[in-house]
Coordinates of C-alpha atoms and ligand atoms in Angstrom, one line a residue:
X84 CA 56.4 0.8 -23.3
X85 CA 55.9 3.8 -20.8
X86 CA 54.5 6.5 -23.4
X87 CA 55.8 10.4 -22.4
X88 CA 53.5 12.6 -21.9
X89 CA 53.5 14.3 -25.3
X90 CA 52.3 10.2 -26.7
X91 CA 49.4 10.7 -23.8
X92 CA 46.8 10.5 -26.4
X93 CA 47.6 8.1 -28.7
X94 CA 45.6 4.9 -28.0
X95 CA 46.5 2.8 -30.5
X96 CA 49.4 0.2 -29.7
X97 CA 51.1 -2.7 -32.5
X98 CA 52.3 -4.8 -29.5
X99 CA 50.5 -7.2 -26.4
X100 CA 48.8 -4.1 -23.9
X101 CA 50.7 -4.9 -21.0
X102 CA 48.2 -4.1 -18.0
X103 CA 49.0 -4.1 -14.0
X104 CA 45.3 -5.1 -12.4
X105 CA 45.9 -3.9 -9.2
X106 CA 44.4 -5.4 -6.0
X107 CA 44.6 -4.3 -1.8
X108 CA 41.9 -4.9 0.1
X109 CA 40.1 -7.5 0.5
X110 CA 36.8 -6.3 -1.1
X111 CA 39.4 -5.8 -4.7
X112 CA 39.9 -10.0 -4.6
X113 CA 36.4 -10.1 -5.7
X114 CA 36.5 -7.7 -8.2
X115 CA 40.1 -8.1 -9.7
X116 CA 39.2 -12.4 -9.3
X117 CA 36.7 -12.7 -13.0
X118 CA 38.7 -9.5 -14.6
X119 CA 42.5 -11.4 -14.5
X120 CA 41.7 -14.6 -16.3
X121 CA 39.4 -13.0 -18.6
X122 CA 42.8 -11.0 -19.7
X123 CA 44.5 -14.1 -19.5
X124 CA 42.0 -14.9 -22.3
X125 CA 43.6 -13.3 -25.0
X126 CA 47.2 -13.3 -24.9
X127 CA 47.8 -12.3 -28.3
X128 CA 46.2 -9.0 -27.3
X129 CA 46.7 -8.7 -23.2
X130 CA 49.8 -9.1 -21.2
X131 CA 48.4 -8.6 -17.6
X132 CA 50.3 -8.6 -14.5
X133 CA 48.9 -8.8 -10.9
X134 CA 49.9 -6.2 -8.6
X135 CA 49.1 -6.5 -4.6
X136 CA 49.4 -3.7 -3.1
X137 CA 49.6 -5.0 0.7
X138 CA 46.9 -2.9 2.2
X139 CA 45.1 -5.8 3.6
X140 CA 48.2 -8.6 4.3
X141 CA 46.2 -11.0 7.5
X142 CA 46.9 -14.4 5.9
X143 CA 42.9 -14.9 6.5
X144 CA 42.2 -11.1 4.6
X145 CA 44.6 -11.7 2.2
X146 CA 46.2 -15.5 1.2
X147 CA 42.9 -17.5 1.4
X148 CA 41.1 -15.3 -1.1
X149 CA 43.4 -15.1 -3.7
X150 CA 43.4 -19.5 -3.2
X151 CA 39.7 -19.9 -3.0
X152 CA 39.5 -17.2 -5.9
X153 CA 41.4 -19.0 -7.9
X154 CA 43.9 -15.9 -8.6
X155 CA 47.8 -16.2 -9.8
X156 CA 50.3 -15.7 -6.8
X157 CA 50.5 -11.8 -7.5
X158 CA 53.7 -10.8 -10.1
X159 CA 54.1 -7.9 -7.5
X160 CA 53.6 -7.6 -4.1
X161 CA 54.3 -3.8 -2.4
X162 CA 54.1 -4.8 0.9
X163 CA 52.9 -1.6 1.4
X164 CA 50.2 -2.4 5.4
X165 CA 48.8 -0.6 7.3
X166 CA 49.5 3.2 9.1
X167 CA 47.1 6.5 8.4
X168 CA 45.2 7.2 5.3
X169 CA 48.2 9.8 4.1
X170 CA 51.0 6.9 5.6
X171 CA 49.2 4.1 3.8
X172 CA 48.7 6.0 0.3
X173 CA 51.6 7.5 0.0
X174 CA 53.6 4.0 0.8
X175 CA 51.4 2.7 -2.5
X176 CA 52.0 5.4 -4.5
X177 CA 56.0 5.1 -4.0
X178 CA 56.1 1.6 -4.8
X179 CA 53.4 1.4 -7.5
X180 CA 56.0 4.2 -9.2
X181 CA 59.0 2.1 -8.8
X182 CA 57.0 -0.8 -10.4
X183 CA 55.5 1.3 -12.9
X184 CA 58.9 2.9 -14.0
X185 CA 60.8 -0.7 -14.1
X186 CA 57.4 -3.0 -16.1
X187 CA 56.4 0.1 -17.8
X188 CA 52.6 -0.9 -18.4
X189 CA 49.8 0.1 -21.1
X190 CA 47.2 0.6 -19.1
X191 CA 46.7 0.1 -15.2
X192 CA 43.3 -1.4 -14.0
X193 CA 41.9 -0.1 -10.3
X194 CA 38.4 -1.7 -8.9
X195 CA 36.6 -0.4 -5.7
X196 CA 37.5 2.9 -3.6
X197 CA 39.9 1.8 -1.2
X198 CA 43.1 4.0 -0.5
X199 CA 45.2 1.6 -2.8
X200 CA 42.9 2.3 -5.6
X201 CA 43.2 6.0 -5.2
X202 CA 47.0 5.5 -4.8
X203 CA 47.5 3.3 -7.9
X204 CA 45.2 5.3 -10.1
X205 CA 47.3 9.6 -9.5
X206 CA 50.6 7.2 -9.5
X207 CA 49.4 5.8 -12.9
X208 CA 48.0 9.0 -14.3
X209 CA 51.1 11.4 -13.7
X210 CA 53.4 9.1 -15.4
X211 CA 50.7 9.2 -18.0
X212 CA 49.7 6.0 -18.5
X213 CA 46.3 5.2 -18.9
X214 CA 43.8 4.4 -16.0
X215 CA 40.4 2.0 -15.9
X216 CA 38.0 2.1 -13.0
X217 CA 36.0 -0.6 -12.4
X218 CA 33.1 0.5 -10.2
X219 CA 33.4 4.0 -11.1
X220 CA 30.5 6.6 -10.2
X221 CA 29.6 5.4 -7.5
X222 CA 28.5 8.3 -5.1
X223 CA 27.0 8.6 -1.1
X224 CA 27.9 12.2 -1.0
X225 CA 29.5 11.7 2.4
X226 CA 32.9 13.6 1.9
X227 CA 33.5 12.1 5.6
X228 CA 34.1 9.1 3.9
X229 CA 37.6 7.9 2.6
X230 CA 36.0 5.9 0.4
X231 CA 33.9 8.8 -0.8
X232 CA 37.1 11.0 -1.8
X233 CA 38.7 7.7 -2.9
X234 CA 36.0 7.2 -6.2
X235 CA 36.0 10.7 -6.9
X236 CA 39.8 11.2 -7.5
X237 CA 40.2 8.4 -9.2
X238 CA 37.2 8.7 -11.2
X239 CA 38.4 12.4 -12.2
X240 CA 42.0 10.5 -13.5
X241 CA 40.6 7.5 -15.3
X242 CA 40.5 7.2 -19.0
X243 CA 38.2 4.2 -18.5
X244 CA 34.9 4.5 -16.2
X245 CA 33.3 1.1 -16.0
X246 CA 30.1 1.3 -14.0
X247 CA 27.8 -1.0 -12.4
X248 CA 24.8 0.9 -12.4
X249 CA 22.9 3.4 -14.6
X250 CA 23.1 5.5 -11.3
X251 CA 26.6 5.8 -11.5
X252 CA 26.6 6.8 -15.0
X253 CA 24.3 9.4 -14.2
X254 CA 26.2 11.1 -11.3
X255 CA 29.5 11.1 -13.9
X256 CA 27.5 12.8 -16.4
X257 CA 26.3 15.6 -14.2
X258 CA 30.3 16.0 -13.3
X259 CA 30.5 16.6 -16.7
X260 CA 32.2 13.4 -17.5
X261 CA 32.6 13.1 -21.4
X262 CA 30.1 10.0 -22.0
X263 CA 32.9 8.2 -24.3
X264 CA 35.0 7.7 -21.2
X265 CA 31.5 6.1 -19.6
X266 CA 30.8 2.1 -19.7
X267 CA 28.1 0.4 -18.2
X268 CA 28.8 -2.7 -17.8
X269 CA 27.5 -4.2 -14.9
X270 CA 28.6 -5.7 -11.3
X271 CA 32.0 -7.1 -11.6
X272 CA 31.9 -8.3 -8.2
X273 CA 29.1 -10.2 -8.4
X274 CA 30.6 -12.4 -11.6
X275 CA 32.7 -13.8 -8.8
X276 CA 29.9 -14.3 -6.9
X277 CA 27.6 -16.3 -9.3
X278 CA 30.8 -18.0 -10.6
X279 CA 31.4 -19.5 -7.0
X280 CA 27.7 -19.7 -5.7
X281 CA 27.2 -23.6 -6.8
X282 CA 30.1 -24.4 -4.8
X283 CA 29.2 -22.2 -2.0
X284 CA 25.8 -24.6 -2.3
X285 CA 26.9 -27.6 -1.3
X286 CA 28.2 -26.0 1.8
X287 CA 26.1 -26.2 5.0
X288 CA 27.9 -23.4 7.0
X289 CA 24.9 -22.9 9.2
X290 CA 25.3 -26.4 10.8
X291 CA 29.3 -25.5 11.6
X292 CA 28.3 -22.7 13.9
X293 CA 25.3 -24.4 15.2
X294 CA 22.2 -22.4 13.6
X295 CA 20.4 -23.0 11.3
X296 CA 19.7 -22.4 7.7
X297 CA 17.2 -19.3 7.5
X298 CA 17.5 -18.8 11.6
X299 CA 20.4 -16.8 11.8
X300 CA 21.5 -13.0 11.1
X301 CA 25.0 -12.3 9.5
X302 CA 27.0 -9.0 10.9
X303 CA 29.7 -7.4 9.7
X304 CA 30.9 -3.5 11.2
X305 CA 34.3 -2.5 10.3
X306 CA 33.6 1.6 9.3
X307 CA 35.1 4.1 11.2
X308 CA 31.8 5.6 12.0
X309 CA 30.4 2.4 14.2
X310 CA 33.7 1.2 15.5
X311 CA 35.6 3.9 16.2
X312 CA 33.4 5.9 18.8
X313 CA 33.0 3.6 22.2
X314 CA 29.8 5.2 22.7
X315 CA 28.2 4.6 18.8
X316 CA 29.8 1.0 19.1
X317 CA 27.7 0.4 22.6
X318 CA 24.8 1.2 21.5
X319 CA 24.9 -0.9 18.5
X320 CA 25.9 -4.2 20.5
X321 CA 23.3 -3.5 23.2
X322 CA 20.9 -3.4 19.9
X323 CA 22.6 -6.5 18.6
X324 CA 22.7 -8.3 22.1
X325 CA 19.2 -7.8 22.6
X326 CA 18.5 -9.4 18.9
X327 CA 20.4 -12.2 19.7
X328 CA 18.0 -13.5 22.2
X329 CA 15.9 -14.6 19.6
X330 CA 18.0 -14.6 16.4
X331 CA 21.3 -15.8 16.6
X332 CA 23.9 -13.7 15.0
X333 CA 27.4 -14.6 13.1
X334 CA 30.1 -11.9 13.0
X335 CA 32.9 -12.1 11.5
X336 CA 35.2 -9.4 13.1
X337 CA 37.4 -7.2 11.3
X338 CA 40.7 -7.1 12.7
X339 CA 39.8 -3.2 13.3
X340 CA 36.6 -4.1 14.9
X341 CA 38.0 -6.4 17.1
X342 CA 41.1 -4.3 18.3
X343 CA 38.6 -1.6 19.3
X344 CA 36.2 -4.0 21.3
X345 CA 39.2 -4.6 23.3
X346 CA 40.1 -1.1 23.6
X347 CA 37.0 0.0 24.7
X348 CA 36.5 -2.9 27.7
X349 CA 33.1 -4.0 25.4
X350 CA 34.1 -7.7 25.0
X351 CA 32.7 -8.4 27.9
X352 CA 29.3 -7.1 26.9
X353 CA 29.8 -10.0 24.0
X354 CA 31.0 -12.8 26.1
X355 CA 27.6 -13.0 28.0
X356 CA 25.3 -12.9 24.7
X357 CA 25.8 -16.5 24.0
X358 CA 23.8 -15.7 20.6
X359 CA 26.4 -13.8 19.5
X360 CA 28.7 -15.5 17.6
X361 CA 32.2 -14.0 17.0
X362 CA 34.1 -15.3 14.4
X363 CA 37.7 -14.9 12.8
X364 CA 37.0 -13.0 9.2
X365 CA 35.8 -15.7 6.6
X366 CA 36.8 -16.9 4.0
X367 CA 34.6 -16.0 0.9
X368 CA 33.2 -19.7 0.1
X369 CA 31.9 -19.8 3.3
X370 CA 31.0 -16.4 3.7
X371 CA 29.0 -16.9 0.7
X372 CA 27.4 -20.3 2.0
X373 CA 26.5 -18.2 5.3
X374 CA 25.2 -14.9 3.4
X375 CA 22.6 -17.3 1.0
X376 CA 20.9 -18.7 4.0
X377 CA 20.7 -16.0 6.2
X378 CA 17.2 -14.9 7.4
X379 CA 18.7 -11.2 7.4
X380 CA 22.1 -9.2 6.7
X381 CA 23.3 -6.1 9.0
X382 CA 26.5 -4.6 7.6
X383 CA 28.0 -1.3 7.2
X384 CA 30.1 -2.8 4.4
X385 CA 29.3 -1.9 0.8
X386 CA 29.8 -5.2 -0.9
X387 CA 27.6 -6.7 1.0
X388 CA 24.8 -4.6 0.5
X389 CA 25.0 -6.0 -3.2
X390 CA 25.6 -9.7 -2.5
X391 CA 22.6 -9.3 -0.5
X392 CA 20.5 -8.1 -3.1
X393 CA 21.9 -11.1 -5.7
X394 CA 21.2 -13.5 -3.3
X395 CA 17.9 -11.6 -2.2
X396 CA 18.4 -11.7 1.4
X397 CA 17.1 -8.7 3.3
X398 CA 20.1 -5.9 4.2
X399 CA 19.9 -3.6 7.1
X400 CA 22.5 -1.2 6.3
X401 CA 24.0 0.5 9.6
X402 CA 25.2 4.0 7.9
X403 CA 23.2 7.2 6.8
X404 CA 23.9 7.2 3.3
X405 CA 24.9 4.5 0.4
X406 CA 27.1 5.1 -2.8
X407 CA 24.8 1.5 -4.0
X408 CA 21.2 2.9 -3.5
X409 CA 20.2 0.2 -6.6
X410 CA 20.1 -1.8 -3.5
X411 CA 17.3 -0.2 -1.7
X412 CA 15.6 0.5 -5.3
X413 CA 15.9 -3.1 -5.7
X414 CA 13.8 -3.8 -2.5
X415 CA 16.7 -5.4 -0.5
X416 CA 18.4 -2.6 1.6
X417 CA 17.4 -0.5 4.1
X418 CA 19.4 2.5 5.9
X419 CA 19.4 2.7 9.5
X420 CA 22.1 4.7 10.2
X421 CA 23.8 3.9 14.0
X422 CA 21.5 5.3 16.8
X423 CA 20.2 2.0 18.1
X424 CA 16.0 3.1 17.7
X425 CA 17.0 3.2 14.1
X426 CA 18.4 0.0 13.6
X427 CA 16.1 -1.7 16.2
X428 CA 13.1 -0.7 13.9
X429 CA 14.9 -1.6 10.7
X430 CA 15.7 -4.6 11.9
X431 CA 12.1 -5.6 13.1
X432 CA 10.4 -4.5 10.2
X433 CA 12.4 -7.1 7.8
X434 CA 11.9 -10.0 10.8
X435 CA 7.7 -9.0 11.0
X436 CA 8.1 -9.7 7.2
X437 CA 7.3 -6.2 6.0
X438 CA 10.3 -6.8 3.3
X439 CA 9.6 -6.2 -0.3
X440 CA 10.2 -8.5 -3.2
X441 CA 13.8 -8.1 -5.0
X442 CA 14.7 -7.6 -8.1
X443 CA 18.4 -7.6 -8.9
X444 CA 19.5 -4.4 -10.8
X445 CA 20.3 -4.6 -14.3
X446 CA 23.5 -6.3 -15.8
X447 CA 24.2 -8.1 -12.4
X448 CA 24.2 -11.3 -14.3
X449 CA 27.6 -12.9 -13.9
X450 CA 29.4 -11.5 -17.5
X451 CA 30.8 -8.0 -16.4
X452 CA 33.8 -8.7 -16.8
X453 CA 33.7 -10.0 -20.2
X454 CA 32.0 -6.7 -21.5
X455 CA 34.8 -4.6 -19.6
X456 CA 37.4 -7.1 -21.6
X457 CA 35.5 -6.5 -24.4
X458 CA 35.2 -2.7 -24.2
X459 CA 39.2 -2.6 -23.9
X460 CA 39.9 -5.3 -26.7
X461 CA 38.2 -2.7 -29.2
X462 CA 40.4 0.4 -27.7
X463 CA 43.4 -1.8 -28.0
X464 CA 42.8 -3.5 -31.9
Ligands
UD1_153 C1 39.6 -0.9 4.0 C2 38.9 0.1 3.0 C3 37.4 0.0 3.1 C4 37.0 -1.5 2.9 C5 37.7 -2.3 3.9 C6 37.3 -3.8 3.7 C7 40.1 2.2 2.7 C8 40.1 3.7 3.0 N1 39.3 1.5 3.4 O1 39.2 -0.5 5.3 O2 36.8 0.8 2.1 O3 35.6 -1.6 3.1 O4 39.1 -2.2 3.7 O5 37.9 -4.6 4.7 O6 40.9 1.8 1.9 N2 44.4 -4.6 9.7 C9 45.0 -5.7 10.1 N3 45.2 -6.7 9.2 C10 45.0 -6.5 7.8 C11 44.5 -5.3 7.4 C12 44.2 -4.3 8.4 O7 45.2 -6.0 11.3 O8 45.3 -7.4 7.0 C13 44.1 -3.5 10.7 C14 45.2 -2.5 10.9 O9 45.2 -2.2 12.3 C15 44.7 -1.3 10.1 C16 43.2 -1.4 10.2 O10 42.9 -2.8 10.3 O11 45.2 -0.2 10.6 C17 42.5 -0.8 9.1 O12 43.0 -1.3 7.8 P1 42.9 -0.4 6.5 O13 43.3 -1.2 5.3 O14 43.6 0.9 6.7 O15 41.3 -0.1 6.4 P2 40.1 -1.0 6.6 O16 39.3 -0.5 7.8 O17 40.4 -2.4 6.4

């Protein structure tokens, strides 16, 4: 039952917590993936529904995670796509109302920072229901970045903060977040990753795109910052074009990525590095088999920064800042920002094999999402 705002307190409910877990982008399949079933768990105590908001809808950034994931066909899809960051929230928020006023949830679940998390979590909080955030606190103190503004807001209107690491708890607390509202509980994301990491094993991806295991680097650009700007995105292909000569290199282009390489006449510049192997997105299985035999990892993503780390594969990390700096702490990742001296030295540094051992951060051990189900089963006795 929708609870008005003078009921905003009370926590305490007699009847089966009916919770929306809401996904939209691809990097929330991972995360929403060991969360639903673990609700499924207890249906004497959880009712949970899936919610898809539509940010990402590509059948191959969408569809063929929620089947390798294993998730339910979503009880709601919004539909919602793609337009500018005030188009594409304000689309979520409309329809996550509507959905919100006609199921009337308990409690609505957001993971990540994307704009549908944002959207989901104000929507959710004005109609006074309550919010959880899983991967809450997490902080690069880059206000240029949506994803940035994303956390913050909706860590400002969550009830529930769940946080991966002790860093993020510490950044809440100096916000003056109360510490009840704080629960450390680990990488949520990487559950789905250990769950699915035998099966990834008996993959030989390599072999498919003719490399082979340990010889090859894995890219992925898709940030506004290295994609957006022809120059910026020049000079990181002519950094990338001269690596391929000796490493081969498998991207798998985001459909934003690929649109501006087009855009900005560079595919050409791509077409004669025959080490440079462009690739439709992939699906996580395989993404995973690739990532776990890599020699090295180049991203601007923040997902993979982690599975890196899990997986202990050296990450060169093509932005300025990180909101996941467990991940250099841990040995694995290194900034290099997107001038191409920068990444050129990162880059050799890891392949003259001055890495550093790595040592996953704490509570990255597969069960995250049974301590977040935990922590809501003793709110919600
Ligand atoms: C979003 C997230 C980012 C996350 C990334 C993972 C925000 C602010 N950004 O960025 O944090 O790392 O997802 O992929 O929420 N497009 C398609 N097909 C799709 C989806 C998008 O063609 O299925 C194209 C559209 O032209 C769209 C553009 O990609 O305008 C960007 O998509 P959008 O969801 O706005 O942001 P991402 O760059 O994907």
């Amino acid at each position: 039952m929708l609870k008005s705002a003078l009921d905003c307190d009370e926590i305490s409910v007699s009847y089966c917590t009916k919770i929306f877990v809401v996904a939209g982008a691809r990097p929330n399949f991972m995360k929403v993936s060991p969360l639903f079933p673990e609700l499924l768990r207890h249906p004497e105590r959880f009712l949970p529904r899936l919610i898809h908001t539509g940010q990402h809808y590509d059948a191959e950034m969408s569809d063929v995670f929620f089947k390798e994931l294993g998730l339910p066909l979503p009880d709601r899809s919004l539909g919602v796509g793609s337009g500018t960051h005030a188009e594409q929230t304000a689309k979520v928020m409309i329809e996550f109302e509507k959905a919100c006023l006609e199921d009337e949830p308990d409690l609505v679940v957001v993971v990540g920072d994307v704009n549908s998390t944002l959207a989901c979590a104000i929507t959710a909080k004005k109609l006074c229901i309550r919010v959880a955030h899983v991967e809450a606190g997490l902080r690069s103190r880059d206000w240029t970045m949506p994803e940035e503004i994303n956390c913050i807001v909706t860590d400002a209107v969550s009830d529930f903060l769940f946080t991966p690491s002790r860093d993020a708890d510490r950044n809440l607390l100096q916000e003056g977040v109360a510490p009840e509202r704080i629960h450390f509980v680990g990488n949520v994301m990487i559950d789905c990753l250990l769950t699915l990491l035998p099966k990834a094993a008996e993959r030989n991806n390599p072999a498919a795109f003719g490399v082979e295991a340990g010889r090859y680097a894995i890219l992925t650009l898709h940030r506004p910052s290295n994609v957006d700007d022809p120059d910026v995105f020049d000079g990181i292909l002519d950094v990338l074009a001269e690596l391929s000569q000796t490493l081969p290199i498998i991207w798998p282009i985001h459909p934003r990525s690929r649109k501006n390489l087009e855009r900005f006449g560079l595919l050409g510049k791509i077409d004669n590095c025959a080490g440079l192997k462009l690739t439709a997105p992939i699906r996580y299985l395989d993404m995973l088999a690739l990532n776990r035999q890599a020699r090295l990892i180049i991203t601007d993503s923040g997902g993979l920064q982690e599975e890196a780390t899990v997986l202990r594969v050296p990450c060169v990390t093509l932005r300025h800042n990180t909101e996941r700096p467990v991940t250099i702490e841990a040995g694995c990742n290194q900034l290099a920002g997107n001038e191409p001296e920068k990444i050129r030295a990162a880059i050799y540094s890891v392949l003259d094999g001055k890495g550093r051992e790595i040592h996953p951060p704490e509570l990255w051990d597969g069960h995250a999402a049974e301590r977040i189900v935990d922590t809501l089963l003793a709110v919600y006795s």
